[in-house]
Short mmCIF file of C-alpha atoms in Angstrom, two decimals:
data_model
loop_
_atom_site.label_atom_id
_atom_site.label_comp_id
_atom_site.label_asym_id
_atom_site.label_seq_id
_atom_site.Cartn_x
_atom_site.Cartn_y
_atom_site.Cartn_z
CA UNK A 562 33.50 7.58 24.01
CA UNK A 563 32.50 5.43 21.02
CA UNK A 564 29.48 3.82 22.14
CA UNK A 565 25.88 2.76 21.37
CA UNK A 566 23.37 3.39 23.43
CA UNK A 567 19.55 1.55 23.81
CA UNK A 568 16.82 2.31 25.98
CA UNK A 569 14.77 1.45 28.22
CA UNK A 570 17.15 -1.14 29.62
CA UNK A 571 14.49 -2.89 30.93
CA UNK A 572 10.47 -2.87 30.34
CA UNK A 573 7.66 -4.60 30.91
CA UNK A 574 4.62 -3.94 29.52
CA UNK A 575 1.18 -5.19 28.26
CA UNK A 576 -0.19 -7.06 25.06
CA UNK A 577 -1.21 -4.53 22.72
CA UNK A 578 0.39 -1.08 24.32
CA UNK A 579 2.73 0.11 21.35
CA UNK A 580 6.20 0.64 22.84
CA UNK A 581 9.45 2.15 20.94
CA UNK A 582 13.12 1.17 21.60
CA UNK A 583 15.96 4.08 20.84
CA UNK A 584 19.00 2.87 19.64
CA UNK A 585 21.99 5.82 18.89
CA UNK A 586 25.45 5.32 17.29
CA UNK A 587 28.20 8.35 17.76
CA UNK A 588 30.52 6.38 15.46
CA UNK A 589 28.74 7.69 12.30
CA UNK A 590 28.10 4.32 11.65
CA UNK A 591 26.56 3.72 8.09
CA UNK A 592 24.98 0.18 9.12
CA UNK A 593 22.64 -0.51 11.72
CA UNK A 594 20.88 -3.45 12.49
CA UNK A 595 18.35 -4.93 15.38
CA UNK A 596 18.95 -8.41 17.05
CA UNK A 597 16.61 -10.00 19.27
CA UNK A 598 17.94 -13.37 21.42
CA UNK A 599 16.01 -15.90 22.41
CA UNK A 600 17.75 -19.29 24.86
CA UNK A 601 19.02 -21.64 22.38
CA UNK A 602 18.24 -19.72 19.93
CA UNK A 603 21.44 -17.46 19.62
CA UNK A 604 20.97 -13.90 18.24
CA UNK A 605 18.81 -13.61 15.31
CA UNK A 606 18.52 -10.41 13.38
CA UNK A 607 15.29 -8.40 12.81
CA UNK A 608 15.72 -5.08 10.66
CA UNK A 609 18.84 -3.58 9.62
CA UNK A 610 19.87 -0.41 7.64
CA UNK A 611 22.21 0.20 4.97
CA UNK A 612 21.82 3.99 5.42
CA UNK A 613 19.75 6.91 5.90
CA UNK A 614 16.33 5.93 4.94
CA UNK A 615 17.47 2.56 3.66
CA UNK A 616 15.84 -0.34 5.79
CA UNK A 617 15.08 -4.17 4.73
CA UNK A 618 14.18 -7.59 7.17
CA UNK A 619 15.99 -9.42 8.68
CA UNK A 620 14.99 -13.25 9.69
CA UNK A 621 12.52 -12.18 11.60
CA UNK A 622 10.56 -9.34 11.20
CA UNK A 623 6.95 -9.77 11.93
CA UNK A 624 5.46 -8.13 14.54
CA UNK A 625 8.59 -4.67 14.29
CA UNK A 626 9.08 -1.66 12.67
CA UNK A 627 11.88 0.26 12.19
CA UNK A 628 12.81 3.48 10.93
CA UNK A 629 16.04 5.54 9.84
CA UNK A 630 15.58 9.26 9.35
CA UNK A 631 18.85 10.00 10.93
CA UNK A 632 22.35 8.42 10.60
CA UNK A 633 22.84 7.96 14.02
CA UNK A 634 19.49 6.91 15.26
CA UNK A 635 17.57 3.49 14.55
CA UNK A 636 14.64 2.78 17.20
CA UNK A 637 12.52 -0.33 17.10
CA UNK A 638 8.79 0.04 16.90
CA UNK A 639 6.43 -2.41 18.34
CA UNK A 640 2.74 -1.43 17.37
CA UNK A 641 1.15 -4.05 19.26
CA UNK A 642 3.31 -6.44 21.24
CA UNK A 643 2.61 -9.61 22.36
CA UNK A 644 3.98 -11.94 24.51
CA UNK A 645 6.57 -14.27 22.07
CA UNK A 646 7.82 -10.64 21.73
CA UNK A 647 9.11 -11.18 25.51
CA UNK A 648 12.90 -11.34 24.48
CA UNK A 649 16.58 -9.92 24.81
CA UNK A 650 17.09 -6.69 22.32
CA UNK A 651 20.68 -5.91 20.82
CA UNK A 652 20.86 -2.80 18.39
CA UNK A 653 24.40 -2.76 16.71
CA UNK A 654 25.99 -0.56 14.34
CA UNK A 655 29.25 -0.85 12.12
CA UNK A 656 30.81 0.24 9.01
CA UNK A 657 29.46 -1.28 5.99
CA UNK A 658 31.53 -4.29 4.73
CA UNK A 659 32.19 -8.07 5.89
CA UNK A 660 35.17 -6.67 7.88
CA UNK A 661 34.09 -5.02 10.10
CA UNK A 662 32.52 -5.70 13.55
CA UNK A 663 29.67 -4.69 14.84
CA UNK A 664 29.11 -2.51 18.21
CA UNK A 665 26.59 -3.38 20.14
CA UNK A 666 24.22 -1.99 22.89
CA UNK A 667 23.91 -2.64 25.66
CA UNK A 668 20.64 -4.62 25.58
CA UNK A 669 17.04 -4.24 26.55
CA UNK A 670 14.88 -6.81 28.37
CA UNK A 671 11.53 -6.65 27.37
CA UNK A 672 8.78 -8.87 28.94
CA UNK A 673 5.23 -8.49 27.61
CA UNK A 674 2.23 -9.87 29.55
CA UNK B 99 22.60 -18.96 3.28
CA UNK B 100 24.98 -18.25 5.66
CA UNK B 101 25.23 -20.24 8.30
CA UNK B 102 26.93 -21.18 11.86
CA UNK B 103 27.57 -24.34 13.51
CA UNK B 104 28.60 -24.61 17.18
CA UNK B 105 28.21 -28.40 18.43
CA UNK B 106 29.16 -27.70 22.00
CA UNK B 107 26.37 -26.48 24.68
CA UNK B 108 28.84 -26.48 27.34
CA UNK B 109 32.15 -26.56 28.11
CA UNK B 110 34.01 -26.84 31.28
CA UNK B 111 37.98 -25.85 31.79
CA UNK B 112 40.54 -25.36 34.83
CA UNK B 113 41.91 -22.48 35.42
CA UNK B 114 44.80 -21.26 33.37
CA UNK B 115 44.49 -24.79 31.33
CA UNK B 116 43.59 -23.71 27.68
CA UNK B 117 40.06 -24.50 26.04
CA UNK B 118 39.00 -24.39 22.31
CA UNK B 119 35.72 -23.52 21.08
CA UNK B 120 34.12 -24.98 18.02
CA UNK B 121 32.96 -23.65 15.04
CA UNK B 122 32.09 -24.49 11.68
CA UNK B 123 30.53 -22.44 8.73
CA UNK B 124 29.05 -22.56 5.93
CA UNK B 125 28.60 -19.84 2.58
CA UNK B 126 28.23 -19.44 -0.23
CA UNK B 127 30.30 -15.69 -0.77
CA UNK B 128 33.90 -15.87 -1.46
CA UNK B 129 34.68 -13.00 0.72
CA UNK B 130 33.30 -12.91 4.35
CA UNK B 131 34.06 -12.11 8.16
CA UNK B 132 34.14 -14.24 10.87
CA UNK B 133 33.68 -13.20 14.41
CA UNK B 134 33.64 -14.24 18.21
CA UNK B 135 32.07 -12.58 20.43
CA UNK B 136 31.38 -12.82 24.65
CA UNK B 137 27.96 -12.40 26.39
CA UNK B 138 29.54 -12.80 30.34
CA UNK B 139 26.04 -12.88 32.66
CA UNK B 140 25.96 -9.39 32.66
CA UNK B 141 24.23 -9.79 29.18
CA UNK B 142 26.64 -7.30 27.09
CA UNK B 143 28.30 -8.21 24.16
CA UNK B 144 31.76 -8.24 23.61
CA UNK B 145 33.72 -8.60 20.48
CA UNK B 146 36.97 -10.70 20.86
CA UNK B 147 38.46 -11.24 17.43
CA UNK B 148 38.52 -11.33 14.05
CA UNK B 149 39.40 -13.80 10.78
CA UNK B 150 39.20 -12.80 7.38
CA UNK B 151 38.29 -15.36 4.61
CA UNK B 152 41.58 -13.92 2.58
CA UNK B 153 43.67 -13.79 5.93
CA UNK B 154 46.41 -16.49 5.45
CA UNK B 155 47.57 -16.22 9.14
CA UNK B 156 45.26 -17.03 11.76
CA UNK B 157 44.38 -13.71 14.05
CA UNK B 158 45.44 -13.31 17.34
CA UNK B 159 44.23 -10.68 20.37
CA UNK B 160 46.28 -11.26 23.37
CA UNK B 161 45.13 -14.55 25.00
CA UNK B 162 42.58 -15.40 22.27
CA UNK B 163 43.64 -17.02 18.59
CA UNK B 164 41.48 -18.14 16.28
CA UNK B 165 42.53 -21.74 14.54
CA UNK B 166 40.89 -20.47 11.08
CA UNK B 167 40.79 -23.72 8.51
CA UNK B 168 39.12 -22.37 5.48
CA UNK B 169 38.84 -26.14 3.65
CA UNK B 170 37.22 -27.72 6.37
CA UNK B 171 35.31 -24.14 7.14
CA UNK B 172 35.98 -24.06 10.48
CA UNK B 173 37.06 -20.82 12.86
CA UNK B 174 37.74 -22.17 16.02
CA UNK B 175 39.07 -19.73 19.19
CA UNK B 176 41.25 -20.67 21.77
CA UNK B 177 41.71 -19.77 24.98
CA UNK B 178 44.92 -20.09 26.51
CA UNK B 179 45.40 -19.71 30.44
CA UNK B 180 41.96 -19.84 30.97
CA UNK B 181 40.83 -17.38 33.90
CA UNK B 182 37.52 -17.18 36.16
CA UNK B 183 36.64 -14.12 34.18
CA UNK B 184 36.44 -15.86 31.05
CA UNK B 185 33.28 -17.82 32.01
CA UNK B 186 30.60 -16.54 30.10
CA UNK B 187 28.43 -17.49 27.00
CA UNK B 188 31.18 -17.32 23.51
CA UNK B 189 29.33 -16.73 20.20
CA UNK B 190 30.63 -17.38 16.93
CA UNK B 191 29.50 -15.32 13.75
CA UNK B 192 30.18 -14.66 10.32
CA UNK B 193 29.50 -11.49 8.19
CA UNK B 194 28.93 -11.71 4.71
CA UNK B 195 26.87 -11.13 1.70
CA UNK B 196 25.25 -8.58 -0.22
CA UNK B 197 23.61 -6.89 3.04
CA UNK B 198 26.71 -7.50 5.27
CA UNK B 199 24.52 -9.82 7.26
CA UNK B 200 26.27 -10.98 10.76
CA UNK B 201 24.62 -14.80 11.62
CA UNK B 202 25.33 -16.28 14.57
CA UNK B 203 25.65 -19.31 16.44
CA UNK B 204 24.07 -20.82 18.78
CA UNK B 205 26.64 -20.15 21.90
CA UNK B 206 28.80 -22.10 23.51
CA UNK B 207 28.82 -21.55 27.78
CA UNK B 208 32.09 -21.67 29.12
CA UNK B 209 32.69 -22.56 32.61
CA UNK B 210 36.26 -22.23 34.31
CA UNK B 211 36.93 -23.71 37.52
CA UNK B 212 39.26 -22.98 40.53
#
């Protein structure tokens, strides 16, 4: 099954305790990107990926990391959350190209106290 | 800067009645994607259809069409025979650009009633 998968689905965790979220495509998937969403605020794009070891910011990037060592993988680094990081993740992945829609996971709730 | 426009918080529909959703855009690129997608409470995101900026006929996907006007830049979707299912949160978003950037809008929350 063509999917996308994220995890933890949910987490809460602490100011300051650096947490990773996985993200993994089986649609070999050349374009990968992070979303967080925020009420009112719609989704809003953090990182995304052109390719293997190709990575650039989004709107808003402060505070993430991401890496891409792998085509299907694209996990979301935060080295010292805080809480305006408490939020809704999306990772999505698609072909590259205006065309073509992205796939997205299923979500993680993070809350940071 | 791309950039997405939905005007309506909330919107409120009968059952099997249709409903439109607005949505404007603006960009700069002559060749872009525009998308609707729908977040029901279970939080997941669903992708519903699809308009090219060269398409000349409006897309459908079963019960969903999308009224695409490219001079006024506007992609609304419609909804016909509305069911309780379809009540969730309806995103508009457009794809485009050097970095195949998706932007979305702010939502619009549909509500159908019995």
């Amino acid at each position: 099954e063509a999917q996308v998968t994220q995890n933890p689905r949910y987490l809460i965790t602490v100011t300051g305790k650096k947490l990773t979220v996985t993200c993994s495509q089986n649609m070999n998937h050349e374009y990968m990107s992070w979303y967080r969403q925020d009420p009112g605020l719609g989704l809003r794009q953090i990182y995304y990926s052109m390719n293997v070891e190709v990575t650039d910011k989004g709107d808003v990037p402060e505070g993430y990391k991401v890496s891409r060592k792998e085509k299907r993988n694209f996990p979301l680094i935060l080295e010292s959350p805080s809480p305006n990081q408490t939020s809704l993740y999306f990772c999505a992945s698609s072909h590259r190209g205006s065309s073509y829609e992205q796939y997205f996971g299923p979500g993680t709730r993070l809350t940071v106290t | 800067a791309q950039k997405i426009t939905q005007t309506q918080p909330g919107m409120f529909v009968q059952e099997k009645e249709a409903v439109t959703l607005d949505c404007t855009y603006d960009t700069s690129d002559p060749s872009y994607g525009l998308f609707w997608y729908k977040q029901p409470s279970s939080g997941e995101m669903i992708f519903l259809i699809y308009q090219g900026s060269y398409d000349q006929q409006n897309a459908t996907e079963g019960r969903y069409s999308l009224n695409f006007q490219k001079a006024r830049k506007s992609a609304n979707l419609v909804i016909s025979a509305s069911q309780l299912g379809d009540s969730a949160m309806y995103f508009c978003a457009m794809r485009g650009g050097s970095n195949y950037k998706l932007t979305f809008g702010k939502g619009t929350l549909l509500t159908v009633n019995p």
